[in-house]
PDB file of C-alpha atoms and ligand atoms in Angstrom:
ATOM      1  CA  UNK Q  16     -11.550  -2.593 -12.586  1.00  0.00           C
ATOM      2  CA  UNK Q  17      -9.651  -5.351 -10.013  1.00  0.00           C
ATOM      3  CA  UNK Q  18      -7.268  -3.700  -7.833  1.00  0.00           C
ATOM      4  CA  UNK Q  19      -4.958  -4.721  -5.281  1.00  0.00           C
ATOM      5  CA  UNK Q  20      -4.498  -3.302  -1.858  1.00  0.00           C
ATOM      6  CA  UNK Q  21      -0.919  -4.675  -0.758  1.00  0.00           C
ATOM      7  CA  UNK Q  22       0.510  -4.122   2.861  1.00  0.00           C
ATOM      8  CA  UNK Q  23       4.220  -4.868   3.434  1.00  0.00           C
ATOM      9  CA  UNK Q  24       5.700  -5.236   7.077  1.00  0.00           C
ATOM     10  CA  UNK Q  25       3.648  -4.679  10.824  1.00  0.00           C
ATOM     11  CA  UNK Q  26       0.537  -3.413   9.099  1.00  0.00           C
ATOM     12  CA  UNK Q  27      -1.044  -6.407  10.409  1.00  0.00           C
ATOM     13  CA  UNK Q  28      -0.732  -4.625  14.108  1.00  0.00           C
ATOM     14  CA  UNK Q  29      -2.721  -1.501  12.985  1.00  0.00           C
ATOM     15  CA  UNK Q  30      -4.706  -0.440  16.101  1.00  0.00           C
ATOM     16  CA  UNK Q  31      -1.752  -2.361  18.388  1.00  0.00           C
ATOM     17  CA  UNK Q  32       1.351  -0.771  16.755  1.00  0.00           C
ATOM     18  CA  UNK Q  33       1.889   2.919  17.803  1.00  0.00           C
ATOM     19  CA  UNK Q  34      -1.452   4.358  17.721  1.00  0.00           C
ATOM     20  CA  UNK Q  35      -0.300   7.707  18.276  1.00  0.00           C
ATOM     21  CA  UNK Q  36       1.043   7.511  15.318  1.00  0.00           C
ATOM     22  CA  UNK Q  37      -0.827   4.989  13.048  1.00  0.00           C
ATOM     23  CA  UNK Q  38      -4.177   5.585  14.793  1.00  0.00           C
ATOM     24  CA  UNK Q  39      -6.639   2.426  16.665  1.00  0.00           C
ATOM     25  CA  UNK Q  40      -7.892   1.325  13.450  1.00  0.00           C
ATOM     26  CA  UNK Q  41      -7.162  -2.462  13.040  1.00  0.00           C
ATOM     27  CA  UNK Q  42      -6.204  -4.139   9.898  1.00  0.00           C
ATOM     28  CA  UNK Q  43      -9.414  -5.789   9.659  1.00  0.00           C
ATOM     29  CA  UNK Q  44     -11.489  -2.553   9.984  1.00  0.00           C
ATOM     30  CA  UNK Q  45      -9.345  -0.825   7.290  1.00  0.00           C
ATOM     31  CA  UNK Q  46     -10.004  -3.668   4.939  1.00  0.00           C
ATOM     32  CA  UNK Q  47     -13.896  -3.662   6.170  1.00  0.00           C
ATOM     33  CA  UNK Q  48     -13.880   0.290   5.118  1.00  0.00           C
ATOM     34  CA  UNK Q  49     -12.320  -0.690   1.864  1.00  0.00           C
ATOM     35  CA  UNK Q  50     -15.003  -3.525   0.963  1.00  0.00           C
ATOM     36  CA  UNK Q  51     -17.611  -0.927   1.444  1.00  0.00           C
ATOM     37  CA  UNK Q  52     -15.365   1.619  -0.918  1.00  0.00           C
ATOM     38  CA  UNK Q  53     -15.230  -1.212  -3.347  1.00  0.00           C
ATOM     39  CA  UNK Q  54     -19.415  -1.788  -2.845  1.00  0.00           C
ATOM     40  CA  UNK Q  55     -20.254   2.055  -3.402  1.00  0.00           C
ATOM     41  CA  UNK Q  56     -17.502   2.286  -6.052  1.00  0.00           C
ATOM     42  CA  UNK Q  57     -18.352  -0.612  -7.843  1.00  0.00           C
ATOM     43  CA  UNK Q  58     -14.358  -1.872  -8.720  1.00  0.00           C
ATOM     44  CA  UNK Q  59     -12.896  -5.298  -7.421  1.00  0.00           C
ATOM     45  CA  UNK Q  60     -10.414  -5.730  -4.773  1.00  0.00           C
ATOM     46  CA  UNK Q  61      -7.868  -8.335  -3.713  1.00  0.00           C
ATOM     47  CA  UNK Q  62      -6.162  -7.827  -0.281  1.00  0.00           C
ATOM     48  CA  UNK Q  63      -2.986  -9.118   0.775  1.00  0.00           C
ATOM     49  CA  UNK Q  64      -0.191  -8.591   3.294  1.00  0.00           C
ATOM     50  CA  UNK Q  65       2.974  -9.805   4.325  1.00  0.00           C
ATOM     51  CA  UNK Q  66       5.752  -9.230   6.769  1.00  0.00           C
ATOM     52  CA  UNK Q  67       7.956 -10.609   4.378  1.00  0.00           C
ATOM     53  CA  UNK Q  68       9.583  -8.977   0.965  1.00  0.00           C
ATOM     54  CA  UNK Q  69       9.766 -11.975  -1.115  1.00  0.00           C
ATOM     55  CA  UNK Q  70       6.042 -12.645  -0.897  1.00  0.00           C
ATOM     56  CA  UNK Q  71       4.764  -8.951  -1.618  1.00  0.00           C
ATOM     57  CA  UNK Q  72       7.873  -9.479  -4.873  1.00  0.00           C
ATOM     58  CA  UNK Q  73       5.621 -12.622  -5.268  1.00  0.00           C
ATOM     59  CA  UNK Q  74       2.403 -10.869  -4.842  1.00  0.00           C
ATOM     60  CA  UNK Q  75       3.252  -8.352  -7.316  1.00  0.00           C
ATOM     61  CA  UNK Q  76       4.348 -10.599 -10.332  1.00  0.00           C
ATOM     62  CA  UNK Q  77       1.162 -12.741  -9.639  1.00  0.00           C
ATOM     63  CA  UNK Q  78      -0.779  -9.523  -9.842  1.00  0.00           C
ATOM     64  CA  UNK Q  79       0.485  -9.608 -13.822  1.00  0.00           C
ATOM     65  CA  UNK Q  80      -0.560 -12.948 -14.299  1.00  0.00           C
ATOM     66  CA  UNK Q  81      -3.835 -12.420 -12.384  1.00  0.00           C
ATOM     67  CA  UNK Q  82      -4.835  -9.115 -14.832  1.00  0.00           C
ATOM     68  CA  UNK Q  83      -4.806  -6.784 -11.672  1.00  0.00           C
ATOM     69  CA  UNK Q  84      -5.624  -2.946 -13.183  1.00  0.00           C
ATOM     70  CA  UNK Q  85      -3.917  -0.675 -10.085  1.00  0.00           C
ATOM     71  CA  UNK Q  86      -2.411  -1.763  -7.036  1.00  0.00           C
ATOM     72  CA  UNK Q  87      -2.317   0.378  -3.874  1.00  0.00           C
ATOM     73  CA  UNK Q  88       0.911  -0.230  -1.976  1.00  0.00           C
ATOM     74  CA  UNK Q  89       1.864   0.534   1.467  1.00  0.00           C
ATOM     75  CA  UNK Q  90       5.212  -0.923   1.909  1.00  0.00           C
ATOM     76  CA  UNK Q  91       6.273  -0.101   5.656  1.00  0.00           C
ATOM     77  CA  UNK Q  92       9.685  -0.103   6.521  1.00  0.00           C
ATOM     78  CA  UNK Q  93      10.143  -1.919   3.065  1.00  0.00           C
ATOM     79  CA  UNK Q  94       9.667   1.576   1.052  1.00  0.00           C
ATOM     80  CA  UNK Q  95      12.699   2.721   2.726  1.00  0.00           C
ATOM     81  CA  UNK Q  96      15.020   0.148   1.853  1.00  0.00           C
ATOM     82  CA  UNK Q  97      13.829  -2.832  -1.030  1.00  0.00           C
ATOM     83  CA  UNK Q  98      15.152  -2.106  -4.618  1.00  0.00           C
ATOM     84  CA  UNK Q  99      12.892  -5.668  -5.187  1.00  0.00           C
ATOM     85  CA  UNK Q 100       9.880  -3.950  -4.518  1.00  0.00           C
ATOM     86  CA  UNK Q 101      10.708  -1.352  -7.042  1.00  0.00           C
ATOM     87  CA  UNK Q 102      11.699  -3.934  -9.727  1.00  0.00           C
ATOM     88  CA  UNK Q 103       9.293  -6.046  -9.344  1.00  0.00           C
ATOM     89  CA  UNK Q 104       6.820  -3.046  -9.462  1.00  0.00           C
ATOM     90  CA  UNK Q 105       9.014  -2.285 -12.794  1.00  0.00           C
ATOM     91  CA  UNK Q 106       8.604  -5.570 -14.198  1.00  0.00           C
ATOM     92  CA  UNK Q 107       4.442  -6.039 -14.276  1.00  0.00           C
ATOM     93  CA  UNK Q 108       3.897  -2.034 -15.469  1.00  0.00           C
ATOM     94  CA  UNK Q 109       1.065  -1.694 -13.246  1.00  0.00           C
ATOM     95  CA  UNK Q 110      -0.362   1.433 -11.929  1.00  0.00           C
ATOM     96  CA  UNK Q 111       0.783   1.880  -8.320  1.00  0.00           C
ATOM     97  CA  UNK Q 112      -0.358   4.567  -6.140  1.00  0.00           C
ATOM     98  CA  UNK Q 113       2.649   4.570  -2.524  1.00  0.00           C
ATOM     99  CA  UNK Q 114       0.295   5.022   0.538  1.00  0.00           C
ATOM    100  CA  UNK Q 115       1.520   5.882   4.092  1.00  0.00           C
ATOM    101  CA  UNK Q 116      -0.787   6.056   6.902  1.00  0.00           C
ATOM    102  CA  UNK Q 117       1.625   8.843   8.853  1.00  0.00           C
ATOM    103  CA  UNK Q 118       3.422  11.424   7.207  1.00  0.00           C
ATOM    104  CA  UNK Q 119       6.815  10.066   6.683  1.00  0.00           C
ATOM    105  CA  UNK Q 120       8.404  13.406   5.422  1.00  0.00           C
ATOM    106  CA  UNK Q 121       8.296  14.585   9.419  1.00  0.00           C
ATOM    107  CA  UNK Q 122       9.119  11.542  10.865  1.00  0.00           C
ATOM    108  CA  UNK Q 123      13.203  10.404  11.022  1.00  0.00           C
ATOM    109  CA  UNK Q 124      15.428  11.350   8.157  1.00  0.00           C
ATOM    110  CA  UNK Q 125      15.818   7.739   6.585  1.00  0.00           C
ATOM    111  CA  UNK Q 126      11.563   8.067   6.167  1.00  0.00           C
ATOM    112  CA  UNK Q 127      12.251  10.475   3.817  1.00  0.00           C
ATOM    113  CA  UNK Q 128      13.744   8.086   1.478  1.00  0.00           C
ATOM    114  CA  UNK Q 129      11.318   5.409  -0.828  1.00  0.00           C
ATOM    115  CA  UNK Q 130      12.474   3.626  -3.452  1.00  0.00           C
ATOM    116  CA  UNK Q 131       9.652   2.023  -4.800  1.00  0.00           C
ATOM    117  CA  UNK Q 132       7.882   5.831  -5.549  1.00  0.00           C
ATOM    118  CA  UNK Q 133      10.052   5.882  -9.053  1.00  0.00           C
ATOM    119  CA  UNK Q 134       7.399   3.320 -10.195  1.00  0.00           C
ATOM    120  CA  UNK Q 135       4.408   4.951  -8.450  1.00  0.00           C
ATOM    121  CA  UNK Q 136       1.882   7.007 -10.649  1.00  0.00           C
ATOM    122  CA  UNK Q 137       1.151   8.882  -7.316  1.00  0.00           C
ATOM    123  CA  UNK Q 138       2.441   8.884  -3.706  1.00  0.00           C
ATOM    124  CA  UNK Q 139       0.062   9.840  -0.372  1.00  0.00           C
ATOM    125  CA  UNK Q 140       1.537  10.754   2.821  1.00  0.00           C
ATOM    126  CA  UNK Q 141      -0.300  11.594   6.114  1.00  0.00           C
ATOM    127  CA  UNK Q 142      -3.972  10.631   5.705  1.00  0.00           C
ATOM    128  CA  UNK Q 143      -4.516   8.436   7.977  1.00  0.00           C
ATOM    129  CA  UNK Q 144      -6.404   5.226   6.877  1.00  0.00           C
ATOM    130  CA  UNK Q 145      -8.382   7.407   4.737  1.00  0.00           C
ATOM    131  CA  UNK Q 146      -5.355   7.306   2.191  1.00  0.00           C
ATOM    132  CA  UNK Q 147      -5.957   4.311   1.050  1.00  0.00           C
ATOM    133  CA  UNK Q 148      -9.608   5.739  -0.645  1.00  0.00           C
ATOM    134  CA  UNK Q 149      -7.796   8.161  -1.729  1.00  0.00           C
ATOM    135  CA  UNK Q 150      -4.835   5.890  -3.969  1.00  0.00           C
ATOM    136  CA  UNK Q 151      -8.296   4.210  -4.655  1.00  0.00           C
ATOM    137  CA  UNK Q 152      -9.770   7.350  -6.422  1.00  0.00           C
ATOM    138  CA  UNK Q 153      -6.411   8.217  -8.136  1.00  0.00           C
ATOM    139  CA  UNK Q 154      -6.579   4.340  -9.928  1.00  0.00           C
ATOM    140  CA  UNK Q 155      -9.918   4.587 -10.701  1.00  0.00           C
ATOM    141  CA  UNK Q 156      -9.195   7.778 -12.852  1.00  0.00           C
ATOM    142  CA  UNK Q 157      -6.629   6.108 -14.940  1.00  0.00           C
TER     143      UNK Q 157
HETATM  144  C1  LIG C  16       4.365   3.518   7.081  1.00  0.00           C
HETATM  145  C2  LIG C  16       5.596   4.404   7.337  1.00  0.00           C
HETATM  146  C3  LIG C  16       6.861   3.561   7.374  1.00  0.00           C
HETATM  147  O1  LIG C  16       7.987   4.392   7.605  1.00  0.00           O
HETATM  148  C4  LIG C  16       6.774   2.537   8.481  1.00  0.00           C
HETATM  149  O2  LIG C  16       7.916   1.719   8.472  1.00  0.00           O
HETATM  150  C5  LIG C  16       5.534   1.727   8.418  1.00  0.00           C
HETATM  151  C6  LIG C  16       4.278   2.389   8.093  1.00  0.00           C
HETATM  152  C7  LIG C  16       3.064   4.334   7.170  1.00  0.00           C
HETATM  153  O3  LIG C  16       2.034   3.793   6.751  1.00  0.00           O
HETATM  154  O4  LIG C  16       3.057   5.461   7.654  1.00  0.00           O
HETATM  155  O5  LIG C  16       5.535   0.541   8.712  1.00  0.00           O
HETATM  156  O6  LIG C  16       4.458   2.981   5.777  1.00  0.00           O
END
């Protein structure tokens, strides 16, 4: 099992960004804690993120190519407004499980909205960091 832990947008400032509401986890120690998952576990991960939508669109496709199984996708701001996340997310048919560290149903209005989640198998809201092992769980069920 080879999954793929994406991160769209100002994920790379966990522990900076807004820690009241994303917590003082980095991005390092989030992909530290899910090297460990992936040890206990036993699956394979690849890690990437970008601040850019045309890489994580390039990301995805190459996650076809590269026989990825799952991918867990936090998007950022991206979820809320990229139909070329959600097409390219189309396009490969991979199982994708939509992580957000905060719960974005109680945040502003236009949080509410995710366009990508029509191609997710799953979507978890509100868990903190710990979401991400959660998506993980959901993949390795499939
Ligand atoms: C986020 C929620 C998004 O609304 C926001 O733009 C982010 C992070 C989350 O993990 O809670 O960048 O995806």
């Amino acid at each position: 099992m080879k999954l793929l832990i994406l991160n769209g947008p100002n994920l790379n400032m966990l522990g900076i960004r807004e820690p009241d509401i994303y917590g003082r986890e980095t991005y390092a120690s989030l992909i530290l804690k899910i090297k460990d998952y992936a040890l206990s576990r036993g699956f394979e991960a690849e890690y990437f993120q970008s601040n850019h939508e045309g890489a994580l669109v390039d990301r995805i496709q190459q996650a076809f190519f590269d026989g990825i199984d799952g991918i867990v996708f936090n998007p950022g701001a991206y979820t809320h407004t990229s139909i070329a996340l959600l097409d390219a997310l189309k396009a490969v048919r991979i199982p994708c499980v939509e992580v957000h560290i905060s719960d974005v149903s109680t945040r502003e209005e236009f949080r509410s909205t995710s366009y990508i989640r029509q191609a997710c198998i799953a979507t978890i809201i509100g868990r903190g960091t710990n979401g991400y092992l959660e998506a993980i769980d959901l993949l390795l069920k499939q």
